[in-house]
Coordinates of C-alpha atoms in Angstrom, one line a residue:
M29 CA 114.2 56.7 70.1
K30 CA 111.1 56.6 72.3
E31 CA 108.1 54.6 71.1
G32 CA 105.4 56.7 69.6
S33 CA 107.9 59.5 68.8
T34 CA 107.5 61.4 65.5
E35 CA 111.2 62.1 65.1
P36 CA 112.6 60.8 61.8
S37 CA 114.9 57.9 62.2
C38 CA 116.5 58.3 58.8
Y39 CA 117.4 61.2 56.5
D40 CA 117.9 60.7 52.8
D41 CA 120.2 63.6 51.8
F42 CA 120.4 64.3 48.1
E43 CA 121.8 66.8 45.6
P44 CA 118.9 68.0 43.4
Y45 CA 119.4 68.2 39.6
C46 CA 120.0 71.8 38.5
Q47 CA 120.0 73.2 35.0
W48 CA 121.5 76.6 34.3
S49 CA 120.7 78.7 31.2
K50 CA 121.0 82.3 30.0
E51 CA 118.1 84.6 29.4
I52 CA 119.0 87.4 27.0
R53 CA 116.6 90.2 26.3
A54 CA 117.1 93.1 23.9
P55 CA 119.3 95.4 26.0
I56 CA 122.4 93.8 27.3
I57 CA 121.7 95.1 30.8
Q58 CA 118.6 92.9 31.0
Q59 CA 120.6 89.6 30.9
A60 CA 119.9 87.0 33.5
D61 CA 120.9 83.6 34.5
I62 CA 118.1 81.1 35.0
V63 CA 118.4 78.0 37.3
E64 CA 115.8 75.2 37.4
I65 CA 116.1 72.9 40.4
Q66 CA 114.2 69.6 40.1
L67 CA 112.4 68.8 43.4
Q68 CA 109.8 66.2 42.5
G69 CA 107.5 65.3 45.3
F70 CA 108.3 68.5 47.3
K71 CA 105.6 71.0 48.1
E72 CA 106.3 74.8 48.1
K73 CA 106.0 75.0 51.9
E74 CA 108.7 72.3 52.3
V75 CA 111.3 74.5 50.5
K76 CA 113.0 77.4 52.2
S77 CA 115.4 80.1 50.9
E78 CA 117.5 82.7 52.6
L79 CA 119.9 85.3 51.2
G80 CA 123.0 85.5 53.3
W81 CA 125.1 88.6 54.0
D82 CA 128.0 86.6 52.5
G83 CA 126.7 86.8 49.0
F84 CA 125.2 83.3 48.9
L85 CA 121.6 82.2 48.5
Y86 CA 120.8 79.2 50.7
I87 CA 118.1 76.9 49.6
S88 CA 117.0 73.8 51.7
G89 CA 114.1 71.5 51.9
E90 CA 112.7 68.5 53.8
H91 CA 110.0 66.2 52.4
P92 CA 108.5 63.3 54.6
M93 CA 108.8 59.9 52.9
G94 CA 106.9 57.9 55.4
N95 CA 108.2 55.3 57.9
N96 CA 110.0 58.1 59.8
K97 CA 112.2 58.9 56.8
I98 CA 112.9 62.4 55.5
K99 CA 114.2 63.3 52.1
R100 CA 116.3 66.6 52.4
F101 CA 118.7 68.8 50.5
N102 CA 120.8 71.9 51.1
K103 CA 122.0 74.1 48.2
K104 CA 124.3 77.1 48.3
I105 CA 124.5 79.4 45.3
D106 CA 126.9 82.3 44.9
V107 CA 124.8 85.3 43.9
S108 CA 127.5 88.0 44.5
N109 CA 127.6 88.7 40.7
Y110 CA 123.9 89.4 40.5
E111 CA 121.5 92.2 41.4
F112 CA 120.1 91.1 44.8
Q113 CA 116.9 93.1 44.5
G114 CA 115.9 91.5 41.2
I115 CA 116.3 87.8 42.2
E116 CA 113.1 85.9 41.5
L117 CA 112.0 82.5 42.8
K118 CA 109.0 80.6 41.5
F119 CA 107.9 77.1 42.6
D120 CA 105.8 75.2 40.2
A121 CA 105.0 71.4 40.0
G122 CA 108.1 70.2 41.7
K123 CA 110.4 72.6 40.1
L124 CA 112.0 75.7 41.6
V125 CA 112.9 78.3 39.0
L126 CA 115.3 81.1 40.0
R127 CA 116.1 84.1 37.9
F128 CA 119.3 86.0 38.7
P129 CA 119.6 89.4 36.9
C130 CA 123.2 90.1 36.0
K131 CA 124.8 93.3 37.3
S132 CA 125.1 95.7 34.3
S133 CA 128.8 96.2 34.9
A134 CA 129.3 92.4 35.0
T135 CA 127.8 91.9 31.6
L136 CA 130.6 93.6 29.7
P137 CA 134.2 92.6 30.2
K138 CA 136.3 95.3 31.9
F139 CA 138.6 95.9 28.8
L140 CA 135.5 96.4 26.6
R141 CA 134.0 99.0 29.0
S142 CA 137.4 100.8 29.0
A143 CA 137.6 100.7 25.2
M144 CA 134.1 102.1 24.9
A145 CA 134.9 104.9 27.4
L146 CA 138.0 105.8 25.4
A147 CA 136.4 105.5 22.0
L148 CA 133.4 107.7 22.7
P149 CA 135.3 111.0 23.2
I150 CA 137.4 110.3 20.1
I151 CA 134.4 109.6 17.9
L152 CA 132.7 112.7 19.2
G153 CA 135.8 114.8 18.6
V154 CA 136.1 113.5 15.0
F155 CA 132.4 114.3 14.4
V156 CA 132.8 117.8 15.7
Y157 CA 136.0 118.4 13.7
K158 CA 134.3 117.2 10.5
Y159 CA 131.3 119.3 11.2
L160 CA 133.3 122.5 11.9
T161 CA 135.5 122.1 8.9
S162 CA 132.5 121.6 6.5
V163 CA 130.8 124.6 7.9
E164 CA 133.9 126.8 7.7
F165 CA 134.6 125.6 4.1
G166 CA 131.0 126.3 3.1
S167 CA 131.1 129.8 4.4
N168 CA 134.3 130.5 2.5
Q169 CA 132.6 129.5 -0.8
N170 CA 129.8 132.0 -0.3
N171 CA 132.4 134.9 0.0
L172 CA 133.9 134.1 -3.5

């Protein structure tokens, strides 16, 4: 390295601590996964994120440590099971908070969606049958 150069001589690669949690609101379709990534010492402008066409969110950052040393990280999160348009990122006091809204079809297991689709017409049919038989029976009593 040339004397007077500002190129870093050493990179300190690390894996930031991540904490996952569920956010559940009243309707099941508003469920989301929350991830908090601890980035103490980093500034918002030192953190970059990019949504790839491959269904992954790429997050990286570099923070100068002094003495030509750089602390850096690269994180890759699979977001293919989430609504891309609703992904939210917020950087606050050395913590990156990401909110991934679940796809509505991903919140219910497939067998449960199938059971509900099958049960709804049956319940509706029973209701209509009960209603029609009670109306028919009531009209026969009036004729007596």
